[in-house]
Structure formats: structure tokens, C-alpha cells
PDB file of C-alpha atoms and ligand atoms in Angstrom:
ATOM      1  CA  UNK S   1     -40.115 -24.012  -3.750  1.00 69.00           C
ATOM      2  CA  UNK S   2     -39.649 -20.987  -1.195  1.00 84.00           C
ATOM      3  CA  UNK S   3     -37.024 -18.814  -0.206  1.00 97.00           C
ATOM      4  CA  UNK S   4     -34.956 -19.197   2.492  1.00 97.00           C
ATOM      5  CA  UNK S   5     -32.962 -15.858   4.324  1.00 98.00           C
ATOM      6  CA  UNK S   6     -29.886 -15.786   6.934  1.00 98.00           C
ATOM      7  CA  UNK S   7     -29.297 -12.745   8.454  1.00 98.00           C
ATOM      8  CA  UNK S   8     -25.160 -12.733   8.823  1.00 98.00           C
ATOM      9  CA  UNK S   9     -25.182  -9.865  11.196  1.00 98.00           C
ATOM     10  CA  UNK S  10     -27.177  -6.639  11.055  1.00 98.00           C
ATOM     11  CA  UNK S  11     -26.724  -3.450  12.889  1.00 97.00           C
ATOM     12  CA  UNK S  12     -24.334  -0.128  12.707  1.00 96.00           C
ATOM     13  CA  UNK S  13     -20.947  -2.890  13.272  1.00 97.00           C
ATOM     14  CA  UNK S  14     -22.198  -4.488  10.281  1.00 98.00           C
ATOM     15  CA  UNK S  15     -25.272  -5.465   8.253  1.00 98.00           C
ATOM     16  CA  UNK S  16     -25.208  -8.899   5.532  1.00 98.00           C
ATOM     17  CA  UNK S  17     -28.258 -10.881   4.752  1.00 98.00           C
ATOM     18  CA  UNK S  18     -28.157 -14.114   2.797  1.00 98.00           C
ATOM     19  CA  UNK S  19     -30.959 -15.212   0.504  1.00 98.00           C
ATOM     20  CA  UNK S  20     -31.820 -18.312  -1.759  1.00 98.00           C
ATOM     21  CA  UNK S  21     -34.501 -18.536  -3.870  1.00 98.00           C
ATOM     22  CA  UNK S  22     -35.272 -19.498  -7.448  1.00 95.00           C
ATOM     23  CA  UNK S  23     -31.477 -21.293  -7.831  1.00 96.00           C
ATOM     24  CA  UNK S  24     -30.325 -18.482  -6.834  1.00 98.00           C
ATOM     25  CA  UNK S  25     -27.843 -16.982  -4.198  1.00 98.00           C
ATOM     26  CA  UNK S  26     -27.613 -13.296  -3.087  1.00 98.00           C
ATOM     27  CA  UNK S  27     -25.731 -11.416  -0.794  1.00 98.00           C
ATOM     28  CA  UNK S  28     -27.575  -8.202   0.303  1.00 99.00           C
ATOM     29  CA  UNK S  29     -24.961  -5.393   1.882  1.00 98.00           C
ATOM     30  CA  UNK S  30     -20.917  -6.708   2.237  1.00 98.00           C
ATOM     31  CA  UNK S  31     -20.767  -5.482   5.926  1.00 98.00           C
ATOM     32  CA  UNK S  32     -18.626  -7.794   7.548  1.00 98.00           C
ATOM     33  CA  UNK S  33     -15.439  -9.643   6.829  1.00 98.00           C
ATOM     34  CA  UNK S  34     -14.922 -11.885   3.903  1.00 98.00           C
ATOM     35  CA  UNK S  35     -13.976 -14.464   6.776  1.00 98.00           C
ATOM     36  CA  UNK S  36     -16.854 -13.761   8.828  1.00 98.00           C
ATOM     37  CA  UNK S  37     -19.188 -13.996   5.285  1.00 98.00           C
ATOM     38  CA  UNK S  38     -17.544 -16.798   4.410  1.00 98.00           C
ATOM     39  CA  UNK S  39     -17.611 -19.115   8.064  1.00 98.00           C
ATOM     40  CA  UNK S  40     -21.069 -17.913   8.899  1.00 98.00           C
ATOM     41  CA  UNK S  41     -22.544 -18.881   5.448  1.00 98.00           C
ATOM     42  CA  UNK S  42     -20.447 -22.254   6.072  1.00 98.00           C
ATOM     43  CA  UNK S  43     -21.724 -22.845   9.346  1.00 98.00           C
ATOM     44  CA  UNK S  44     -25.624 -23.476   7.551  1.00 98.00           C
ATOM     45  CA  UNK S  45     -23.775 -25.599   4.610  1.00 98.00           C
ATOM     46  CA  UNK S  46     -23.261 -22.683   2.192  1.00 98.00           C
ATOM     47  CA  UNK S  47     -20.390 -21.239  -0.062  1.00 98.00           C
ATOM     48  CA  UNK S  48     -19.860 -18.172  -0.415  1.00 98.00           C
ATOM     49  CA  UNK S  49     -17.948 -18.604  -3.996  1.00 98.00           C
ATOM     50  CA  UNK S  50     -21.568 -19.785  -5.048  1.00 98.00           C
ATOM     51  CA  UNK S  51     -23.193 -16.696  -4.786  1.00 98.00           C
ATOM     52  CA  UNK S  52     -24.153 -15.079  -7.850  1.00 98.00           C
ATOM     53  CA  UNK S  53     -24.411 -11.099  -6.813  1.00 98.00           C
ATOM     54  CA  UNK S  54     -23.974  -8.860  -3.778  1.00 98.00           C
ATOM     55  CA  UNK S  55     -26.339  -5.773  -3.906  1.00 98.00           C
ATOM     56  CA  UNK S  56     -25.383  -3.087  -1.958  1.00 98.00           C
ATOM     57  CA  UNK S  57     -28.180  -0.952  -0.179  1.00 98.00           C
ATOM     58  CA  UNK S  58     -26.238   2.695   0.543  1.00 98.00           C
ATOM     59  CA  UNK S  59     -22.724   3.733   0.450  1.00 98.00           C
ATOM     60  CA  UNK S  60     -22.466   4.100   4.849  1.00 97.00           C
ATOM     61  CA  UNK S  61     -19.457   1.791   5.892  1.00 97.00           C
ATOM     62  CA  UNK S  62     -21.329  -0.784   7.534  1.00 98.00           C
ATOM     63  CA  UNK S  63     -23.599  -1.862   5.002  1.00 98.00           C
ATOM     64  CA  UNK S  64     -20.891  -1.511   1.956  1.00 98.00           C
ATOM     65  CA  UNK S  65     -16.736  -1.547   3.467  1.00 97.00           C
ATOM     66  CA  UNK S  66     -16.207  -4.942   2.470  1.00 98.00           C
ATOM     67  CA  UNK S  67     -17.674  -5.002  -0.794  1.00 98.00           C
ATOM     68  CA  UNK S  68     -13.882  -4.841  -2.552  1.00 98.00           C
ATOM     69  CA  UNK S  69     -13.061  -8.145  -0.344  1.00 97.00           C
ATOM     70  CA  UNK S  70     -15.869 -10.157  -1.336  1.00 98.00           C
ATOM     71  CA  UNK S  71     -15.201  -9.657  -5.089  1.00 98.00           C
ATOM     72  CA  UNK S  72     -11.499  -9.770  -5.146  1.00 98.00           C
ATOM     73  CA  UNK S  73     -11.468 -13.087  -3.010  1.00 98.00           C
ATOM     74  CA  UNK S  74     -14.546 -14.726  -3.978  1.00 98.00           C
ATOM     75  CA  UNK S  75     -14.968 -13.308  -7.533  1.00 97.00           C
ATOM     76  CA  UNK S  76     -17.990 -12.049  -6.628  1.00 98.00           C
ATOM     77  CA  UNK S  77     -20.267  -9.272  -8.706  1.00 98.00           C
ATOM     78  CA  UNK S  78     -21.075  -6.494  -6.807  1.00 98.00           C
ATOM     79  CA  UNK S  79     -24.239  -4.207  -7.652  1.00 98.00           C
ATOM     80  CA  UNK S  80     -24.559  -0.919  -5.998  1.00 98.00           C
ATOM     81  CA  UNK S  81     -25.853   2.172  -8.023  1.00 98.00           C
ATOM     82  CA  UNK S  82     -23.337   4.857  -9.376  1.00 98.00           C
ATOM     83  CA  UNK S  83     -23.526   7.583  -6.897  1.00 98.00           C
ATOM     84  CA  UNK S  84     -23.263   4.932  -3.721  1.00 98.00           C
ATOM     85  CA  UNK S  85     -20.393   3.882  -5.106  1.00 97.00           C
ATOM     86  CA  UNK S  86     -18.770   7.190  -5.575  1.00 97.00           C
ATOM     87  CA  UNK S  87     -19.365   8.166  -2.192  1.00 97.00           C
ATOM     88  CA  UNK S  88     -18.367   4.983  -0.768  1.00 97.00           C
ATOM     89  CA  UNK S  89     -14.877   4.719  -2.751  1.00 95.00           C
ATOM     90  CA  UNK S  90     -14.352   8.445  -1.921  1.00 92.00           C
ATOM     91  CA  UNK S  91     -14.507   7.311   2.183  1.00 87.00           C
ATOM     92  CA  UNK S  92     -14.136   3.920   2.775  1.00 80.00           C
ATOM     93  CA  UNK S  93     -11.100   2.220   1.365  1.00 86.00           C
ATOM     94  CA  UNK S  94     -12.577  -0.651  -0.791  1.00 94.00           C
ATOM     95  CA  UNK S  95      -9.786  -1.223  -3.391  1.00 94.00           C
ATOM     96  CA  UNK S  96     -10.044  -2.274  -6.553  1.00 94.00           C
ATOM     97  CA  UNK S  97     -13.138  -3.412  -7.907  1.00 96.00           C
ATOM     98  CA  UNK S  98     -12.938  -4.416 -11.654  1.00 95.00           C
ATOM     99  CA  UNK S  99     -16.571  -6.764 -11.847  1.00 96.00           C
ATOM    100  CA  UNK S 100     -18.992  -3.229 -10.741  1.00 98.00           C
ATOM    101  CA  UNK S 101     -22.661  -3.241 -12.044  1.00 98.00           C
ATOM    102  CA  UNK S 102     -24.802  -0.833 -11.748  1.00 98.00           C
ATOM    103  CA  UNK S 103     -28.306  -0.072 -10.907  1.00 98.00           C
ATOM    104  CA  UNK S 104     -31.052   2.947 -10.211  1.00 97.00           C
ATOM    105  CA  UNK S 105     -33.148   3.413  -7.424  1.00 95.00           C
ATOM    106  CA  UNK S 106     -36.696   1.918  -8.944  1.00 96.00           C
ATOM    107  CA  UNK S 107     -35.173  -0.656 -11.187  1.00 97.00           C
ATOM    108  CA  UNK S 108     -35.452  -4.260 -10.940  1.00 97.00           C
ATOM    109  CA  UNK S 109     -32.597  -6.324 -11.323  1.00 98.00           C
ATOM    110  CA  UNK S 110     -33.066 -10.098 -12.492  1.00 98.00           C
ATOM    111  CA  UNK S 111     -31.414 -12.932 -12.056  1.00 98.00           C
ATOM    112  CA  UNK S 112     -32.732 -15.671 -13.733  1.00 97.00           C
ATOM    113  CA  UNK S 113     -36.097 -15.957 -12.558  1.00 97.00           C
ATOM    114  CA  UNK S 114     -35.750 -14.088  -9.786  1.00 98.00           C
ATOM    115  CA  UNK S 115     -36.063  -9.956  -9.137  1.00 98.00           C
ATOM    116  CA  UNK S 116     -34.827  -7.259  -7.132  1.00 98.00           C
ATOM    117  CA  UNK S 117     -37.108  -4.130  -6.574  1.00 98.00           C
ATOM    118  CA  UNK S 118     -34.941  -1.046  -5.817  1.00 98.00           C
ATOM    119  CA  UNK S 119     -37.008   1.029  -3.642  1.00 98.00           C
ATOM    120  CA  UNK S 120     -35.459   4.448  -2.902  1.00 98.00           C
ATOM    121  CA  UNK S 121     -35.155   5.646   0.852  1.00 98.00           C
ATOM    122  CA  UNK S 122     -34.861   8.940   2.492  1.00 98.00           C
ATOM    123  CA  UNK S 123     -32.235   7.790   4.856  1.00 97.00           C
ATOM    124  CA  UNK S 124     -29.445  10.140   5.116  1.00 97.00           C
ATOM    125  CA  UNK S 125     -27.047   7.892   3.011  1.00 96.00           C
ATOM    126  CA  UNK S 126     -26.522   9.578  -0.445  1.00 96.00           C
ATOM    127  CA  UNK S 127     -28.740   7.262  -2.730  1.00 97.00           C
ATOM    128  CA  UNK S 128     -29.875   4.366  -0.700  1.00 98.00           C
ATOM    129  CA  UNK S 129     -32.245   1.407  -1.297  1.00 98.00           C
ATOM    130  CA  UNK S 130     -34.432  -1.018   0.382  1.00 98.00           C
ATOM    131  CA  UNK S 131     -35.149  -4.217  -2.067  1.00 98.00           C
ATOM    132  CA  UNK S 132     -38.098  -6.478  -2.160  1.00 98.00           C
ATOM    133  CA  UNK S 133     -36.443 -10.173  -3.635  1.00 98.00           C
ATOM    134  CA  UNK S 134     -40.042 -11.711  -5.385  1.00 98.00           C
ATOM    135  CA  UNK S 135     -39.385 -15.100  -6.624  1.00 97.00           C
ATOM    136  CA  UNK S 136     -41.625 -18.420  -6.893  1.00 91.00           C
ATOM    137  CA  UNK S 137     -44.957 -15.813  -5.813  1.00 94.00           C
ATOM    138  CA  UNK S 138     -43.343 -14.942  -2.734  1.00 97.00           C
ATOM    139  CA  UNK S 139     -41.956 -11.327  -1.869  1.00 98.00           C
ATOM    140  CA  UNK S 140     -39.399 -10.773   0.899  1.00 98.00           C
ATOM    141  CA  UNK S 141     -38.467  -7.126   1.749  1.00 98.00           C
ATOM    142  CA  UNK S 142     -35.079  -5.889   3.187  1.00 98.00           C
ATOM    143  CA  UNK S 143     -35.676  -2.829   4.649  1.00 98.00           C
ATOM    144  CA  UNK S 144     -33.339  -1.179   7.020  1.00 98.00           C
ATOM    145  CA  UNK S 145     -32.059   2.080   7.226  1.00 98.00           C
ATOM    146  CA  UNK S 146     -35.131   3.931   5.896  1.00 98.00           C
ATOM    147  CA  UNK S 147     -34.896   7.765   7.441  1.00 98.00           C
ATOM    148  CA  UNK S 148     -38.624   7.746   8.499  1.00 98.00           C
ATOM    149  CA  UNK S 149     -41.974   6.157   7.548  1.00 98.00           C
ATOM    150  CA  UNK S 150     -42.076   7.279   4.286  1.00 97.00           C
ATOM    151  CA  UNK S 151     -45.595   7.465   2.146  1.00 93.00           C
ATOM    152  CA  UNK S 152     -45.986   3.267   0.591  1.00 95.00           C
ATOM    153  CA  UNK S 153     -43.863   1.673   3.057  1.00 98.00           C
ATOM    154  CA  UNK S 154     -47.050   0.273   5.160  1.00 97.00           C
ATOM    155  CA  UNK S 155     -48.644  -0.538   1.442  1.00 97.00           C
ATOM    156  CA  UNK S 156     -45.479  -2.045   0.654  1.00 98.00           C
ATOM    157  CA  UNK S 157     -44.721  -4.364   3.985  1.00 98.00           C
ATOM    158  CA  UNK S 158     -48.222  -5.191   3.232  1.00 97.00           C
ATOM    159  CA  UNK S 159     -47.402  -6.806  -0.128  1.00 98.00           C
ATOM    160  CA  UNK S 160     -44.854  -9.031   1.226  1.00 98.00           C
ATOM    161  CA  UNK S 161     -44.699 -12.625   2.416  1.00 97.00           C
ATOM    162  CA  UNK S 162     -41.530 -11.780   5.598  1.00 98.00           C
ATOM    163  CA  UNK S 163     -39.812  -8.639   6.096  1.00 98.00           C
ATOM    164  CA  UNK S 164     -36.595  -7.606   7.272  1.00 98.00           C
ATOM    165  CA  UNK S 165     -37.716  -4.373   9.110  1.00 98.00           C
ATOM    166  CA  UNK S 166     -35.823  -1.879  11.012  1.00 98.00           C
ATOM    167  CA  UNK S 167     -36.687  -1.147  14.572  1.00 98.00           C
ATOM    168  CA  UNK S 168     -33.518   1.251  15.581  1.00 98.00           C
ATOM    169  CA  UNK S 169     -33.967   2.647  18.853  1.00 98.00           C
ATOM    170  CA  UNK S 170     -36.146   2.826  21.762  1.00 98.00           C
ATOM    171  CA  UNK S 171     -37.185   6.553  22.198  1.00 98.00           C
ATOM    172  CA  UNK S 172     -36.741   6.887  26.071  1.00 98.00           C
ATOM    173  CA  UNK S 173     -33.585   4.676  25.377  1.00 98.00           C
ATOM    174  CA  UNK S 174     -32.084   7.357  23.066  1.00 98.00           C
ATOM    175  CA  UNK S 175     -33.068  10.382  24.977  1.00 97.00           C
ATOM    176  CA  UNK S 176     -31.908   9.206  28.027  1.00 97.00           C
ATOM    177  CA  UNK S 177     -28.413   7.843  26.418  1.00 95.00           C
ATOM    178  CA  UNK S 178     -25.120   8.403  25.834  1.00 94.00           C
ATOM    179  CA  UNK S 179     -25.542  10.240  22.671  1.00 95.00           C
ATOM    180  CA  UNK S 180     -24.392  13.595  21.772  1.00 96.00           C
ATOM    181  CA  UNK S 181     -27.570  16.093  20.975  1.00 97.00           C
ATOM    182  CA  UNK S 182     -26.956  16.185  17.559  1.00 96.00           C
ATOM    183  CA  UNK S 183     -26.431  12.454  16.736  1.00 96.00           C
ATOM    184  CA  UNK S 184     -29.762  12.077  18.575  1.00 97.00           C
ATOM    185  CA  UNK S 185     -31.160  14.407  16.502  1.00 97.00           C
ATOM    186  CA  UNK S 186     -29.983  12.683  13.470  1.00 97.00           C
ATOM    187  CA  UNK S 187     -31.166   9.395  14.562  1.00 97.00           C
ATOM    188  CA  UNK S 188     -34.899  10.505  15.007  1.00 96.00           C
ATOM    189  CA  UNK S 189     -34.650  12.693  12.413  1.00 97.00           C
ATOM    190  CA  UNK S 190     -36.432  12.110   8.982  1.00 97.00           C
ATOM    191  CA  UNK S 191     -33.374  10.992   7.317  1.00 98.00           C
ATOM    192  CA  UNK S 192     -32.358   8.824  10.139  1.00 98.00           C
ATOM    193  CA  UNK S 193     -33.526   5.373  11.309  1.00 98.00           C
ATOM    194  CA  UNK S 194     -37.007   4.266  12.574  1.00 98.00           C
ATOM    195  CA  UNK S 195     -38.211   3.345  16.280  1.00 98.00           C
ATOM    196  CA  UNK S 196     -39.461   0.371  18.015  1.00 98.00           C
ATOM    197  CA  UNK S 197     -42.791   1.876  18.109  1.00 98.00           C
ATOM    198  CA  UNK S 198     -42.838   3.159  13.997  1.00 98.00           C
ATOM    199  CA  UNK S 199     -41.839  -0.352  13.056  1.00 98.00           C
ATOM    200  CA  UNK S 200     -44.100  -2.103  15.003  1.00 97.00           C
ATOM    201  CA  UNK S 201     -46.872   0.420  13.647  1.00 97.00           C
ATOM    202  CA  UNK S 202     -45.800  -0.343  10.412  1.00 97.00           C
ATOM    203  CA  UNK S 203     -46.330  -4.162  11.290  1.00 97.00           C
ATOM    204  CA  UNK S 204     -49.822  -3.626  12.895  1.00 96.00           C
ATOM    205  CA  UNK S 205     -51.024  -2.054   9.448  1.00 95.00           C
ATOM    206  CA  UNK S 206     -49.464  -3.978   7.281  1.00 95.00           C
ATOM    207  CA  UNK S 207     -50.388  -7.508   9.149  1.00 92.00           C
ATOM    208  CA  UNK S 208     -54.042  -6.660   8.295  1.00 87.00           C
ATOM    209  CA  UNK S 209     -53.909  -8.203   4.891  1.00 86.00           C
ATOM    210  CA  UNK S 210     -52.895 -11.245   6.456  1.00 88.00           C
ATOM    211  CA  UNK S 211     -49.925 -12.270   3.615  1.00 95.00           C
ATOM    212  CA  UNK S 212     -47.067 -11.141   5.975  1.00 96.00           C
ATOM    213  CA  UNK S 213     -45.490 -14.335   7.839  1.00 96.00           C
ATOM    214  CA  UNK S 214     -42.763 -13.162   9.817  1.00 97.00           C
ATOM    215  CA  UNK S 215     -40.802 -10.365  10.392  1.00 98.00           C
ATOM    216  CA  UNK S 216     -37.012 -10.149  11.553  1.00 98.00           C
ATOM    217  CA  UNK S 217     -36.484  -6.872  13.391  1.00 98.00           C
ATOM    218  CA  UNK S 218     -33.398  -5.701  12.399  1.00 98.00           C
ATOM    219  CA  UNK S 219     -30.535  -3.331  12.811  1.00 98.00           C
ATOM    220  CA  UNK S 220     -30.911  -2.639  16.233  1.00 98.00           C
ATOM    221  CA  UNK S 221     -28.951   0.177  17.917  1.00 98.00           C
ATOM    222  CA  UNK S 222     -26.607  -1.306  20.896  1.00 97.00           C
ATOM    223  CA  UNK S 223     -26.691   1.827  22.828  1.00 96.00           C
ATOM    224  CA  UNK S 224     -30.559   2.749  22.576  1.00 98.00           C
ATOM    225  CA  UNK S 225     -32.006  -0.498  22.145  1.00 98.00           C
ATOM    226  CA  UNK S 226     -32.323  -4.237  23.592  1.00 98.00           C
ATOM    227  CA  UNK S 227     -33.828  -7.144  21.386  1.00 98.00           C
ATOM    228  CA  UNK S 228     -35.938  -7.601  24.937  1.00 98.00           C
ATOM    229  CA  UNK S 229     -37.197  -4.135  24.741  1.00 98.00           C
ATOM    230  CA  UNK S 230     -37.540  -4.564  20.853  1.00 98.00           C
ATOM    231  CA  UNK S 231     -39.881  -7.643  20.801  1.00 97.00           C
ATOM    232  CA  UNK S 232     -41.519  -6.231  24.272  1.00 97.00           C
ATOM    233  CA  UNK S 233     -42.668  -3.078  21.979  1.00 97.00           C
ATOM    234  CA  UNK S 234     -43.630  -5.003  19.215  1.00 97.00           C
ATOM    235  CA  UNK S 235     -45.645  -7.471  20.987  1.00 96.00           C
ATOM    236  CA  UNK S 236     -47.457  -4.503  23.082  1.00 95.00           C
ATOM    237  CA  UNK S 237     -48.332  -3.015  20.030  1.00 95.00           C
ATOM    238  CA  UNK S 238     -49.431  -6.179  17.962  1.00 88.00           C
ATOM    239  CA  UNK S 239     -49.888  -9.007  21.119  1.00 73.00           C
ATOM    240  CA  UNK S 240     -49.180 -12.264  19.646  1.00 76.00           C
ATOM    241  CA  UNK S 241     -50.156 -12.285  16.072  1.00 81.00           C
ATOM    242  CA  UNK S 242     -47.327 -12.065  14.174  1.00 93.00           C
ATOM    243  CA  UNK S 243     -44.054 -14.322  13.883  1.00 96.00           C
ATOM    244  CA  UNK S 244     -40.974 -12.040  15.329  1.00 97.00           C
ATOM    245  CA  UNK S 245     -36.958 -12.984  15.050  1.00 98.00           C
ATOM    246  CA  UNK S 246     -34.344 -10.569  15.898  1.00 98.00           C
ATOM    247  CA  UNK S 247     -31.070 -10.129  13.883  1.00 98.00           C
ATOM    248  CA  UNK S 248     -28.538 -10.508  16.069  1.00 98.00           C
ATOM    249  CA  UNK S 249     -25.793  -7.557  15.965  1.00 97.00           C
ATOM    250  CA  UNK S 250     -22.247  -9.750  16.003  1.00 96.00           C
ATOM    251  CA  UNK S 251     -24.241 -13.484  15.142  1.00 97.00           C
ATOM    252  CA  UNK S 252     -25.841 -15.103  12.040  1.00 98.00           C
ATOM    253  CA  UNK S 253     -29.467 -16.382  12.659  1.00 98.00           C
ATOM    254  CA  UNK S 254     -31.360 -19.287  12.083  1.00 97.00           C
ATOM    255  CA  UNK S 255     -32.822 -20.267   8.374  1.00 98.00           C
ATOM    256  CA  UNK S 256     -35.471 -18.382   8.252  1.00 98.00           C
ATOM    257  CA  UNK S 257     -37.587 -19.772   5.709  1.00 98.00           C
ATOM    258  CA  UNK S 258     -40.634 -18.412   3.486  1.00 97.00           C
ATOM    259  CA  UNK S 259     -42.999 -20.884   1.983  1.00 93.00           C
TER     260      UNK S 259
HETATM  261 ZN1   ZN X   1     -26.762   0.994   8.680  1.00 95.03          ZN
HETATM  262 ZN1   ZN X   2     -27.128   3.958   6.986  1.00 95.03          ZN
END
């Protein structure tokens, strides 16, 4: 018995990943619609009223606006840690939400026998997480929006069985782009997202150990990156060894199963 993970849609429009292991069913990040939650986990035979928790990564509006929809139509638990959710509820308009749990960065939450590593980031969001779901002996890490390659993140890809890895922007991409100066600045910046080129570093040294068995590159900025020039970085940095998806920014993917 594996795991099995559906990205719903990931990028700054929206970011919702599915995953199954262990009997049972989590939602990570309540970025889209409850509609769009609910047909795309339809479309690969699932219901959303049969998922047990969604765990919420950082309190910026596309990873946690529709949080207050997924509870209040699908009765759905929603853990996020106290000071996400006070920043979220102060901006985004998520209603009421009487079925809150809370968690710390560095705790592990269990369900059943599966858990949920909290792994703080230094993204610019106020408290944010990445998560490593271990169930069954296999590890899968969600890990977007992760400010800069912080000190354990190589020693933790390394640990895993797939990953979920941010791989923002192409550099020439961004600095020739539309962007104002600043927002640029933010984006490269140590509390913003990571590159083609630091994810696909990350991937080279982490790959070594030979456990990792895909990755999905995710969150991938429309204006300063392609999935063509995504995978074309990745594969010049780490030729054909590894197994690479791309979460698509307005699509659910494939099953992607670990085993
Ligand atoms: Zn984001
Ligand atoms: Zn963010």
C-alpha cells in the first residue's frame, strides 16, 4: 500500500494538492473553488465530503481563500496554525469557520496512521509551512513557496520518496518581464520563491541517495516561467535521471502514485 497525490491546480491563481494514503484523505492548501475541488477530485473517482482534513500551508490568498467554503459546504476540518489564520481572516474574506484546528510549525499532525511534518519556511507569508505526509515507509514532501534554499531542505528532499517542489521563475524570464522592480525583487528575494535552476539544484543533490522517485515541479509563475523552460532547466541540470511532472496552473494532473 502506497500513496497516491493529485495536484488540483498549483500556482499564484491557486494551489490544492490531493493525497491518499494509509485510509486516509487530505487536502493540502483550499486554493480554488469548492466547485472546482469538488469536480476535479470527481473527475479521478473521488469525493470531496470524504476527506478527513485540509491543512493549510500560509495565510497568502491563493493557497488559503477558500478554506471557509470547503468546511461550510463539505463539513470539512481545516488545520492551519494560529497566526496564518489571523492574518488570513484579517485579509481574505473566509467567513465563518466553526471546525478550526490548530497546529505549530515543527509539529506533526496524525491521522490515524498517517503524519504530517510541519516544516517552517522563510517565505514571506507570516508563519508558513511545507509538510512531508510519511505513511506505509514512504515520505512525500509538499514544498512550495519556500523564500530561498534554506539550510536542510537538500537533506530533507533527500529523505523523501516524490516531492512536490517549487521551481518559480526563470531568472532571465523575470528580469526581462513585465514586473515592477520591486515585485522582482521580492520574488528573488530570500523570502520569496525559488528558481528553475535552485530547484533543480536541489534535485541534483538530493537524487544522489537514490530514494527520490519523482518530482512534480510546481507553482510555476505564468509571467516568468514556461513548464517547457521548467523541465528544459531541470533536465540540463540533471539529464535524464529523474522522473519530472509539472503541475499544471488552471488543470488537475494525473495520479501520481508512490509505491
Ligand atoms: Zn503561493
Ligand atoms: Zn506565498
Amino acid at each position: 500500500m502506497g500513496m497516491i497525490a493529485i495536484s488540483l491546480q498549483s500556482g499564484s491563481s491557486g494551489n490544492c494538492i490531493y493525497v491518499e494514503t494509509g485510509g486516509k484523505k487530505l487536502l493540502f492548501d483550499a486554493g480554488i473553488t469548492g466547485t472546482q475541488t469538488e469536480e476535479r477530485l470527481a473527475a479521478h473517482g473521488r469525493d470531496v465530503r470524504a476527506v478527513d482534513a485540509v491543512i493549510i500551508s500560509h495565510d497568502h490568498s491563493d493557497h488559503i481563500r477558500h478554506a471557509g467554503v470547503l468546511q461550510r459546504k463539505y463539513g470539512l476540518p481545516v488545520y492551519v496554525t494560529p497566526a496564518t489564520f489571523a492574518a488570513a481572516s484579517a485579509r481574505c474574506a473566509l467567513g465563518k469557520m466553526p471546525d478550526v484546528r490548530h497546529f505549530r510549525s515543527h509539529d506533526k499532525l496524525q491521522f490515524g496512521g498517517v503524519l504530517v511534518h510541519a516544516i517552517p519556511t522563510p517565505h514571506d507569508g507570516v508563519d508558513g509551512s511545507a509538510f512531508v505526509i510519511e505513511a506505509c515507509g514512504k515520505r512525500l514532501g509538499i514544498m512550495t513557496d519556500l523564500g530561498h534554499v534554506f539550510k536542510d531542505l537538500v537533506r530533507l528532499v533527500a529523505s523523501l520518496d516524490a516531492v512536490f517542489l517549487e521551481s518559480n521563475y526563470d531568472p532571465d524570464m523575470l528580469a526581462r518581464g513585465p514586473y515592477p522592480a520591486y515585485l522582482k525583487q521580492r520574488i528573488k528575494g530570500p523570502r520569496g520563491h525559488i528558481s528553475n535552476q535552485e530547484a533543480a539544484q536541489v534535485l541534483l543533490c538530493a537524487s544522489g541517495e537514490n530514494r527520490l522517485q519523482w518530482a512534480c515541479l510546481a507553482h510555476l509563475s505564468e509571467q516568468n516561467n514556461h513548464p517547457d523552460v521548467a523541465i528544459r532547466t531541470h533536465r540540463e541540470v540533471m539529464s535524464e535521471k529523474l522522473t519530472l511532472y509539472v503541475a499544471d496552473r488552471y488543470r488537475a494532473s494525473g495520479v501520481l502514485t508512490v509505491v
